Amino acid sequence: MCGIVGYIGKKPALPVLLSGLKRLEYRGYDSYGFCILEKKKDVFLYKKKGKISELQEDFSNIKGQIGIAHTRWATTGAVSEQNTHPHFDCHKNIFLVHNGIIENYQELKEQLIKEGHQFTSETDTEVLAHLIEKYFDDNLEEAVRQALKEVRGTYGIAVISKKDPEKIVAAKLGSPLILGINDNEFLVASDPAAIISSTRQIITLDDNEIAVLSPDKFFILKEKPIEKIEWDIEDAQKQGFSHFMLKEIFEEPEAIKKSIVGRMILEQGLAKLGGLDEVSERLKKIEKVVIIACGTASYAGKVGEYMFEEYAKIPTKLEIASEFRYKNSILDDKTAVLAISQSGETIDTLEAIKEAKRKGCLTLGLVNTVGSSIARETDAGVYCRVGQEIAVASTKAFISQLSILALITVFLGRQRGMSLTTGKRILQELEKLPDLARKILNKSDDIKDLAKKYSEYRNFFFLARKYNFPIAQEGAIKLKEIAWKIHAEGYPGGEIKHGPIALIDENFPTVVICPSDSVYDKMKNALEEIKARKGKILAVITQGNDEIKNLADDVIYIPKTLEMLTPILTTIPLHLFAAYLGLELGLDIDKPRNLAKSVTVE
Ligand code: M6R
């Protein structure tokens, strides 16, 4: 998520904007920019790559009292000054900052270019500036209103114009936007953290609302109550959550949505992945996929292996990147190597890609951080688009990786004989997931109670089969990282009887992931084996299953979905369980001991 702040009032705008941008920097942005309307309709526009905290320049001569600013976390288009906001129209009359994704930007851009507009960036945002220019006839809010009618996607925007200079126009759909109200000054921001040092009086804009801010008044299409911010700055950055990890877990429904929005052509059962289009012909000839990743990302990769083989009918193998690099796998130009990484900087994964390239493979990336080393090193790829993860534990990025792997399954599958019906079915079920994920989070208090109940144990097994086996591993790694006083292992359900069952007794609980799927009966057997040895059982099961309720000590329900998509839902309670257990043990769940967010050493 990018950050926006705008100011209009009686004092120089720039110091207010810079202080706002600094308040947002905790999220780790890659570039920033601002635009100030000076007297006599001059404009001061500034864009820079890097961190705002490193800004040295003296801007004391910039006195304009109207301005907008932006911190970017690249999604569409690389990290560069051209792609940094504010974006502008052909004649540099209209300037705009945006948070969100314009899904239909490519078609709008093509049309605007035909109409003679000239673009200077690779971003989706720039189409908004040109669309507003197209409709501009001396009234900025009217032009914004007209332009937004053509847009599909999400936005929180703030717009200013040299030709209608006494105002900021702000509008929102799907991305957060608030107004800050003060005596003789108004602010607009994507996040209360950006304006909290200027005012605590805010109005939260609703979707499809447009606000017009002038130096002495503001106007929204309908009357809205003014609220008061009761948090301090750190709380504001965590948006009311006690920890970033919790905030990021609660963003998981949105992460699914951001990962799939604009990437599905439902009626044709097709996944539209722009980043793979350029290698689409080569992908048709690929005979084998090797997925490389580390830690949590590797568990996403394992789910991908199952998805690709079952639905795309392409031989696939997950390899731990640090092992892959040294084991001299048999690879050739008919092999696609897909690297999965949240940070895009994990050295083991990066070096494994280089090795795959040496062997002539097509290399692909599934990465969250735009412009990162892995994104640059791979031939093509898909971005997660879920915004920066701050907590060390990867949560929302993992959910996004799973969602995008389902899309890639459809992409590859439809190249290899997957039927229209199957493609459509997967996409339709995928589209329902954000709502289903929200239902799980609505029960977070129950999971918190379970975490309290189980906090006395120091060892856990996580068991599952097939698609959920990697989720057992994910549940275990999260517990190890976040509640590190506890030891946990994730096992395939069928393996426990080959050794680990010796450990089971009343002091060794097992989390059994057992949705109603093709391996349900087999998992039930494992559950009974544990029960017979007096092991405590916490089962993650599908809503409506009354059978396991009587076998397990405790249950967590997930809504019903397609088997291949169940990992996206079963993961969510396990992320919460680990976070709450860590808190129960008095640990810092955002910064677990001995761990770093990105592992750039071998
Ligand atoms: O940035 P990456 O996704 O490449 O990181 C890979 C692992 O280091 C990472 O997933 C690690 O396992 C996390 N701390 C898990 O929460």
Tab-separated table of C-alpha atoms in Angstrom, residues 90-91 107-119 127 129-136 150:
chain	number	residue	atom	x	y	z
A	90	CYS	CA	0.300	16.190	-20.873
A	91	HIS	CA	0.543	19.908	-20.035
A	107	GLU	CA	-7.036	-0.411	-22.104
A	108	LEU	CA	-7.518	3.181	-20.854
A	109	LYS	CA	-3.902	3.976	-21.690
A	110	GLU	CA	-4.198	2.589	-25.220
A	111	GLN	CA	-7.314	4.674	-25.793
A	112	LEU	CA	-5.769	7.843	-24.349
A	113	ILE	CA	-2.636	7.380	-26.485
A	114	LYS	CA	-4.878	7.082	-29.561
A	115	GLU	CA	-6.468	10.359	-28.503
A	116	GLY	CA	-3.033	11.987	-28.445
A	117	HIS	CA	-2.057	11.828	-24.758
A	118	GLN	CA	1.623	11.364	-24.001
A	119	PHE	CA	2.670	9.196	-21.086
A	127	VAL	CA	-3.971	7.183	-16.732
A	129	ALA	CA	-4.111	12.260	-14.637
A	130	HIS	CA	-4.753	12.017	-18.383
A	131	LEU	CA	-8.382	11.004	-17.930
A	132	ILE	CA	-8.950	14.008	-15.656
A	133	GLU	CA	-7.239	16.194	-18.271
A	134	LYS	CA	-9.593	14.793	-20.897
A	135	TYR	CA	-12.655	15.917	-18.922
A	136	PHE	CA	-11.223	19.124	-17.475
A	150	GLU	CA	-14.285	5.033	-16.518
